[in-house]
mmCIF file of C-alpha atoms in Angstrom:
data_model
loop_
_atom_site.group_PDB
_atom_site.id
_atom_site.type_symbol
_atom_site.label_atom_id
_atom_site.label_comp_id
_atom_site.label_asym_id
_atom_site.label_seq_id
_atom_site.Cartn_x
_atom_site.Cartn_y
_atom_site.Cartn_z
ATOM 1 C CA MET E 171 -16.700 11.258 47.170
ATOM 2 C CA GLU E 172 -19.260 10.552 44.247
ATOM 3 C CA GLU E 173 -17.068 13.290 41.968
ATOM 4 C CA LEU E 174 -14.458 10.988 42.369
ATOM 5 C CA PHE E 175 -15.962 7.885 41.255
ATOM 6 C CA ASN E 176 -17.421 9.773 38.363
ATOM 7 C CA ILE E 177 -13.768 10.595 37.016
ATOM 8 C CA GLY E 178 -13.239 6.608 37.573
ATOM 9 C CA ILE E 179 -11.646 6.526 40.825
ATOM 10 C CA ASN E 180 -12.719 3.000 42.475
ATOM 11 C CA ASP E 181 -12.905 2.039 45.863
ATOM 12 C CA GLU E 182 -9.607 0.554 46.383
ATOM 13 C CA ASP E 183 -8.056 3.687 45.167
ATOM 14 C CA LEU E 184 -9.870 5.759 47.398
ATOM 15 C CA LYS E 185 -9.001 3.209 50.621
ATOM 16 C CA ASP E 186 -5.043 3.880 49.671
ATOM 17 C CA MET E 187 -5.765 7.819 49.186
ATOM 18 C CA LEU E 188 -7.660 8.165 52.363
ATOM 19 C CA ILE E 189 -4.746 5.914 54.390
ATOM 20 C CA ASN E 190 -2.170 8.513 53.168
ATOM 21 C CA TYR E 191 -4.513 11.446 53.717
ATOM 22 C CA PRO E 192 -7.179 11.003 55.971
ATOM 23 C CA ASP E 193 -8.460 14.586 55.744
ATOM 24 C CA ILE E 194 -9.940 14.142 52.272
ATOM 25 C CA LYS E 195 -13.181 12.071 54.053
ATOM 26 C CA ASN E 196 -13.886 15.600 55.675
ATOM 27 C CA LEU E 197 -14.528 17.061 51.683
ATOM 28 C CA ASP E 198 -18.019 17.528 50.530
ATOM 29 C CA ASP E 199 -18.608 16.984 46.883
ATOM 30 C CA ASP E 200 -18.617 20.588 45.767
ATOM 31 C CA GLU E 201 -15.306 21.216 47.025
ATOM 32 C CA ILE E 202 -14.250 17.949 45.199
ATOM 33 C CA SER E 203 -15.837 19.413 42.179
ATOM 34 C CA GLN E 204 -14.309 22.717 42.404
ATOM 35 C CA LYS E 205 -10.613 21.345 42.315
ATOM 36 C CA ILE E 206 -11.648 18.885 39.500
ATOM 37 C CA ASN E 207 -13.238 21.714 37.546
ATOM 38 C CA ILE E 208 -9.766 23.795 37.841
ATOM 39 C CA LEU E 209 -7.972 20.759 36.222
ATOM 40 C CA ARG E 210 -10.732 20.367 33.595
ATOM 41 C CA ASP E 211 -10.249 24.362 32.923
ATOM 42 C CA ILE E 212 -6.913 23.698 32.017
ATOM 43 C CA GLY E 213 -7.569 21.003 29.394
ATOM 44 C CA CYS E 214 -7.218 18.022 31.808
ATOM 45 C CA SER E 215 -9.259 14.605 30.585
ATOM 46 C CA ASP E 216 -10.751 12.404 33.256
ATOM 47 C CA MET E 217 -7.626 10.113 32.777
ATOM 48 C CA ASN E 218 -5.259 12.942 33.469
ATOM 49 C CA ILE E 219 -7.340 14.080 36.675
ATOM 50 C CA ARG E 220 -7.966 10.597 37.924
ATOM 51 C CA ASN E 221 -4.033 10.406 37.898
ATOM 52 C CA ILE E 222 -3.563 13.325 39.374
ATOM 53 C CA ILE E 223 -5.696 12.919 42.564
ATOM 54 C CA GLU E 224 -4.736 9.389 42.568
ATOM 55 C CA GLY E 225 -0.952 10.460 42.674
ATOM 56 C CA ASN E 226 -1.203 13.314 44.856
ATOM 57 C CA PRO E 227 -4.763 13.302 46.557
ATOM 58 C CA ASN E 228 -3.326 15.973 48.985
ATOM 59 C CA TYR E 229 -4.220 18.277 45.923
ATOM 60 C CA LEU E 230 -8.031 18.265 47.035
ATOM 61 C CA ASN E 231 -6.881 19.462 50.529
ATOM 62 C CA ARG E 232 -5.343 22.749 48.994
ATOM 63 C CA VAL E 233 -6.964 26.207 48.822
ATOM 64 C CA SER E 234 -8.457 26.730 45.257
ATOM 65 C CA SER E 235 -7.298 30.575 45.070
ATOM 66 C CA ASN E 236 -3.913 29.142 45.481
ATOM 67 C CA ILE E 237 -3.905 26.505 42.907
ATOM 68 C CA ILE E 238 -5.465 29.285 40.198
ATOM 69 C CA LEU E 239 -2.479 31.429 41.228
ATOM 70 C CA LEU E 240 0.123 28.695 41.102
ATOM 71 C CA ILE E 241 -1.278 27.698 37.278
ATOM 72 C CA LYS E 242 -1.733 31.363 36.399
ATOM 73 C CA LYS E 243 2.013 31.829 37.319
ATOM 74 C CA LEU E 244 2.963 28.728 35.459
ATOM 75 C CA GLU E 245 1.073 29.621 32.192
ATOM 76 C CA GLU E 246 2.627 33.079 32.410
ATOM 77 C CA LEU E 247 6.430 31.849 32.798
ATOM 78 C CA GLY E 248 5.384 29.859 29.152
ATOM 79 C CA PHE E 249 4.919 26.379 30.222
ATOM 80 C CA LYS E 250 2.640 24.437 28.100
ATOM 81 C CA GLU E 251 0.281 21.330 28.470
ATOM 82 C CA LEU E 252 -0.093 21.833 32.248
ATOM 83 C CA ASN E 253 -2.406 18.604 32.132
ATOM 84 C CA LEU E 254 0.527 16.410 31.309
ATOM 85 C CA LEU E 255 3.200 18.371 33.698
ATOM 86 C CA PHE E 256 0.642 17.533 36.545
ATOM 87 C CA GLU E 257 0.207 14.039 35.659
ATOM 88 C CA ASP E 258 3.823 13.306 35.373
ATOM 89 C CA ASN E 259 4.359 15.022 38.397
ATOM 90 C CA PRO E 260 1.164 15.648 40.516
ATOM 91 C CA TYR E 261 2.821 16.936 43.653
ATOM 92 C CA ILE E 262 3.646 20.387 41.495
ATOM 93 C CA LEU E 263 0.269 21.212 42.682
ATOM 94 C CA ASP E 264 1.393 21.142 46.161
ATOM 95 C CA LEU E 265 3.691 24.410 45.477
ATOM 96 C CA ASP E 266 2.460 28.143 46.158
ATOM 97 C CA LYS E 267 3.449 30.602 43.445
ATOM 98 C CA TYR E 268 6.017 32.680 45.576
ATOM 99 C CA GLU E 269 8.057 29.073 45.471
ATOM 100 C CA ILE E 270 7.904 29.420 41.941
ATOM 101 C CA ASP E 271 8.839 32.994 41.989
ATOM 102 C CA ASN E 272 11.720 32.320 44.133
ATOM 103 C CA TYR E 273 13.102 29.261 42.284
ATOM 104 C CA ILE E 274 13.046 31.190 39.234
ATOM 105 C CA GLU E 275 14.781 34.032 40.467
ATOM 106 C CA ASP E 276 17.490 31.994 42.007
ATOM 107 C CA LYS E 277 18.101 30.479 38.907
ATOM 108 C CA ILE E 278 18.005 33.436 36.828
ATOM 109 C CA ASN E 279 20.538 34.989 39.069
ATOM 110 C CA ASN E 280 22.927 31.895 38.465
ATOM 111 C CA GLY E 281 22.673 32.960 34.837
ATOM 112 C CA MET E 282 19.700 30.159 33.317
ATOM 113 C CA THR E 283 17.486 32.044 30.975
ATOM 114 C CA LEU E 284 13.682 31.576 31.726
ATOM 115 C CA SER E 285 13.247 29.843 28.578
ATOM 116 C CA SER E 286 15.894 27.211 29.578
ATOM 117 C CA ILE E 287 14.508 26.659 33.190
ATOM 118 C CA VAL E 288 10.973 25.971 31.959
ATOM 119 C CA ASP E 289 12.286 23.502 29.408
ATOM 120 C CA GLU E 290 14.464 21.940 32.284
ATOM 121 C CA LEU E 291 11.488 21.750 34.354
ATOM 122 C CA GLU E 292 9.284 20.478 31.569
ATOM 123 C CA ASP E 293 11.688 17.910 30.557
ATOM 124 C CA ASN E 294 11.627 16.758 33.931
ATOM 125 C CA PRO E 295 8.911 17.788 36.072
ATOM 126 C CA TYR E 296 10.334 16.156 39.359
ATOM 127 C CA LEU E 297 12.966 18.820 39.402
ATOM 128 C CA PHE E 298 10.117 20.736 40.698
ATOM 129 C CA ASN E 299 11.137 18.719 43.742
ATOM 130 C CA ASP E 300 13.902 20.941 44.421
ATOM 131 C CA ILE E 301 11.885 24.022 44.822
ATOM 132 C CA MET R 118 15.775 8.446 46.848
ATOM 133 C CA VAL R 119 14.424 10.758 49.701
ATOM 134 C CA CYS R 120 16.670 13.812 48.421
ATOM 135 C CA LEU R 121 14.811 13.151 44.881
ATOM 136 C CA PHE R 122 11.511 12.557 46.143
ATOM 137 C CA PRO R 123 10.799 13.859 49.663
ATOM 138 C CA GLN R 124 7.076 12.946 49.346
ATOM 139 C CA LEU R 125 8.179 9.297 49.700
ATOM 140 C CA LEU R 126 7.986 9.766 53.371
ATOM 141 C CA SER R 127 4.288 10.818 53.175
ATOM 142 C CA LEU R 128 3.349 7.412 51.642
ATOM 143 C CA SER R 129 2.009 4.821 53.607
ATOM 144 C CA ILE R 130 3.986 1.275 53.860
ATOM 145 C CA ASN R 131 1.118 -0.281 51.853
ATOM 146 C CA SER R 132 1.212 2.248 48.896
ATOM 147 C CA ILE R 133 4.788 1.708 48.294
ATOM 148 C CA ARG R 134 4.234 -2.019 48.604
ATOM 149 C CA LYS R 135 1.521 -1.599 45.877
ATOM 150 C CA LYS R 136 3.712 0.653 43.621
ATOM 151 C CA TYR R 137 6.580 -1.567 44.040
ATOM 152 C CA ASN R 138 4.563 -4.721 42.930
ATOM 153 C CA ASN R 139 2.764 -2.978 40.164
ATOM 154 C CA VAL R 140 6.073 -2.733 38.398
ATOM 155 C CA LYS R 141 7.252 -6.135 39.174
ATOM 156 C CA ASN R 142 4.186 -7.124 37.597
ATOM 157 C CA PHE R 143 5.107 -6.026 34.140
ATOM 158 C CA GLY R 144 7.853 -8.757 34.509
ATOM 159 C CA TYR R 145 10.750 -6.839 36.322
ATOM 160 C CA THR R 146 12.648 -8.676 38.872
ATOM 161 C CA ASP R 147 13.207 -7.342 42.283
ATOM 162 C CA GLU R 148 16.617 -6.247 41.599
ATOM 163 C CA GLU R 149 15.736 -4.455 38.435
ATOM 164 C CA VAL R 150 12.769 -2.801 40.510
ATOM 165 C CA LEU R 151 15.153 -1.643 43.297
ATOM 166 C CA LYS R 152 17.800 -0.538 40.586
ATOM 167 C CA MET R 153 14.741 1.734 39.056
ATOM 168 C CA THR R 154 13.660 2.796 42.576
ATOM 169 C CA THR R 155 17.247 4.210 43.366
ATOM 170 C CA CYS R 156 17.518 6.241 40.044
ATOM 171 C CA MET R 157 15.873 9.450 39.065
ATOM 172 C CA GLY R 158 12.684 7.454 37.533
ATOM 173 C CA GLY R 159 12.012 5.970 41.112
ATOM 174 C CA ALA R 160 10.143 9.669 41.953
ATOM 175 C CA SER R 161 8.002 8.196 38.809
ATOM 176 C CA VAL R 162 7.380 4.987 40.156
ATOM 177 C CA TYR R 163 6.228 6.199 43.658
ATOM 178 C CA GLY R 164 5.015 9.753 42.535
ATOM 179 C CA ALA R 165 2.801 9.200 39.879
ATOM 180 C CA SER R 166 -0.453 7.344 40.197
ATOM 181 C CA ILE R 167 -0.544 3.489 39.701
ATOM 182 C CA THR R 168 -2.403 3.995 36.794
ATOM 183 C CA ALA R 169 -0.026 6.311 35.217
ATOM 184 C CA VAL R 170 2.848 4.343 35.526
ATOM 185 C CA SER R 171 0.835 1.083 34.378
ATOM 186 C CA ASN R 172 0.125 2.512 31.040
ATOM 187 C CA LYS R 173 3.594 3.805 30.688
ATOM 188 C CA LEU R 174 5.082 0.454 31.336
ATOM 189 C CA GLN R 175 2.219 -1.538 29.284
ATOM 190 C CA PHE R 176 3.102 0.881 26.306
ATOM 191 C CA TYR R 177 6.896 0.522 26.640
ATOM 192 C CA ASN R 178 6.465 -3.285 26.695
ATOM 193 C CA SER R 179 4.083 -3.379 23.787
ATOM 194 C CA ILE R 180 6.607 -1.930 21.601
ATOM 195 C CA GLY R 181 9.372 -3.893 22.835
ATOM 196 C CA ILE R 182 11.583 -1.201 24.998
ATOM 197 C CA HIS R 183 11.245 -2.972 28.372
ATOM 198 C CA GLN R 184 14.963 -2.939 29.318
ATOM 199 C CA THR R 185 15.535 0.537 28.757
ATOM 200 C CA ILE R 186 13.303 1.345 31.624
ATOM 201 C CA VAL R 187 15.706 -0.466 33.929
ATOM 202 C CA GLU R 188 19.071 0.988 32.215
ATOM 203 C CA TYR R 189 17.298 4.537 32.392
ATOM 204 C CA SER R 190 14.547 4.604 34.655
ATOM 205 C CA GLN R 191 13.993 8.604 34.130
ATOM 206 C CA ARG R 192 12.618 7.394 30.737
ATOM 207 C CA LEU R 193 9.294 6.744 33.123
ATOM 208 C CA ILE R 194 9.113 10.253 33.881
ATOM 209 C CA PRO R 195 7.562 11.673 30.693
ATOM 210 C CA SER R 196 3.976 11.128 30.007
ATOM 211 C CA ILE R 197 2.570 8.466 27.941
ATOM 212 C CA SER R 198 0.952 11.137 25.666
ATOM 213 C CA ARG R 199 4.231 12.494 24.748
ATOM 214 C CA SER R 200 5.977 9.097 24.488
ATOM 215 C CA TYR R 201 2.906 7.636 22.333
ATOM 216 C CA ALA R 202 2.761 10.485 19.733
ATOM 217 C CA ARG R 203 6.598 10.490 19.381
ATOM 218 C CA TYR R 204 6.248 6.620 18.765
ATOM 219 C CA LYS R 205 3.868 7.043 16.412
ATOM 220 C CA PHE R 206 5.514 9.999 14.621
ATOM 221 C CA MET R 207 8.981 8.234 14.532
ATOM 222 C CA THR R 208 7.592 4.851 13.151
ATOM 223 C CA ASN R 209 5.835 6.616 10.483
ATOM 224 C CA LEU R 210 9.155 8.187 9.471
ATOM 225 C CA GLY R 211 10.329 4.813 9.117
ATOM 226 C CA GLU R 212 12.568 4.532 12.343
ATOM 227 C CA GLU R 213 12.855 1.323 13.913
ATOM 228 C CA ILE R 214 12.689 1.867 17.812
ATOM 229 C CA THR R 215 14.193 -1.023 20.274
ATOM 230 C CA ASP R 216 15.606 -1.458 23.349
ATOM 231 C CA ASN R 217 18.998 -0.349 21.882
ATOM 232 C CA ASN R 218 18.069 2.413 19.998
ATOM 233 C CA CYS R 219 15.305 4.253 21.449
ATOM 234 C CA SER R 220 17.186 7.258 22.776
ATOM 235 C CA ARG R 221 15.666 10.012 20.581
ATOM 236 C CA LEU R 222 12.468 8.671 21.897
ATOM 237 C CA PHE R 223 13.230 10.091 24.999
ATOM 238 C CA MET R 224 15.194 13.265 23.959
ATOM 239 C CA GLY R 225 14.509 16.877 25.815
ATOM 240 C CA ASN R 226 11.574 18.737 24.061
ATOM 241 C CA GLN R 227 13.532 21.334 22.292
ATOM 242 C CA ALA R 228 16.006 18.852 20.894
ATOM 243 C CA PHE R 229 13.349 16.834 19.891
ATOM 244 C CA SER R 230 11.618 19.899 18.098
ATOM 245 C CA LYS R 231 15.086 20.801 16.443
ATOM 246 C CA TYR R 232 16.071 17.384 15.358
ATOM 247 C CA TYR R 233 12.502 16.476 13.680
ATOM 248 C CA GLY R 234 11.466 20.292 13.094
ATOM 249 C CA ILE R 235 7.892 19.559 14.896
ATOM 250 C CA SER R 236 6.567 20.912 18.172
ATOM 251 C CA LYS R 237 5.393 18.963 21.124
ATOM 252 C CA GLU R 238 1.918 20.772 20.791
ATOM 253 C CA GLU R 239 1.589 19.857 16.995
ATOM 254 C CA LEU R 240 2.573 16.029 17.973
ATOM 255 C CA LEU R 241 -0.053 15.957 20.845
ATOM 256 C CA LYS R 242 -2.605 17.182 18.231
ATOM 257 C CA MET R 243 -1.615 14.697 15.434
ATOM 258 C CA TYR R 244 -1.581 11.781 17.433
ATOM 259 C CA ASN R 245 -3.911 11.523 20.706
ATOM 260 C CA TYR R 246 -3.248 8.630 22.978
ATOM 261 C CA GLU R 247 -6.713 8.639 24.497
ATOM 262 C CA LYS R 248 -8.453 8.930 21.901
ATOM 263 C CA ASP R 249 -6.559 5.996 19.919
ATOM 264 C CA MET R 250 -6.948 4.114 23.037
ATOM 265 C CA GLU R 251 -10.775 4.891 23.258
ATOM 266 C CA ASP R 252 -11.107 3.795 19.301
ATOM 267 C CA ARG R 253 -8.970 0.531 20.143
ATOM 268 C CA ASN R 254 -10.392 -0.497 23.179
ATOM 269 C CA GLY R 255 -14.109 0.740 22.731
ATOM 270 C CA ARG R 256 -13.816 2.376 26.211
ATOM 271 C CA VAL R 257 -12.061 5.108 28.231
ATOM 272 C CA ILE R 258 -8.860 3.856 29.664
#
């Protein structure tokens, strides 16, 4: 848990996180570090990372390769400032790449352009909850 | 509310209560927090971290747009970094931002870029919220 304290999460935050997601206590520092580094690699500051993890502690339970695939997909689609997107709605990180693919395909079939879909989701990241 | 933010069901009662009270601590009444909760912005109140929501509410209070969040709670959704950069940019242009005159602060990214001729990326480079807060407070937020 040392890694979490290093990014500014305190005892009280951690207690709340464990109430909602008790599995986190089984994670070792290497796993936590790996998840933190994925966020650092996309330009997240400690503040962004703290807010993402505090907002959605389940992120720590996800499989790293799936998170990386999701991030690559979002970048490929043209999303920018992923640090802010994930900070605004940390639950986006619970999605899988295929879910994004299906959503985009549906929207395009309904006549939207890719850039308008991306704009809409960037303006209101909680629309990702429709996915 | 659950349709807008289904993850609400995965939060503990204690978490929900803390997030609710956090908003109240910024001077909002029970009725106002409930109004925010049942609109789009409720997803942000309960979905984002307490720190992220606090930073936004503190900033909006500091620039005098306390009430707009009650009327349009979806204005709690954009990141503090974006709102801060836009606010600095607009006030540097001489615009006055008040509760009754702040809709441009919350325009969609494309509309904002078109109106002001500046992209979100450029704005964020010009006005860095975290850096400015560190410079001002001498500490990391």
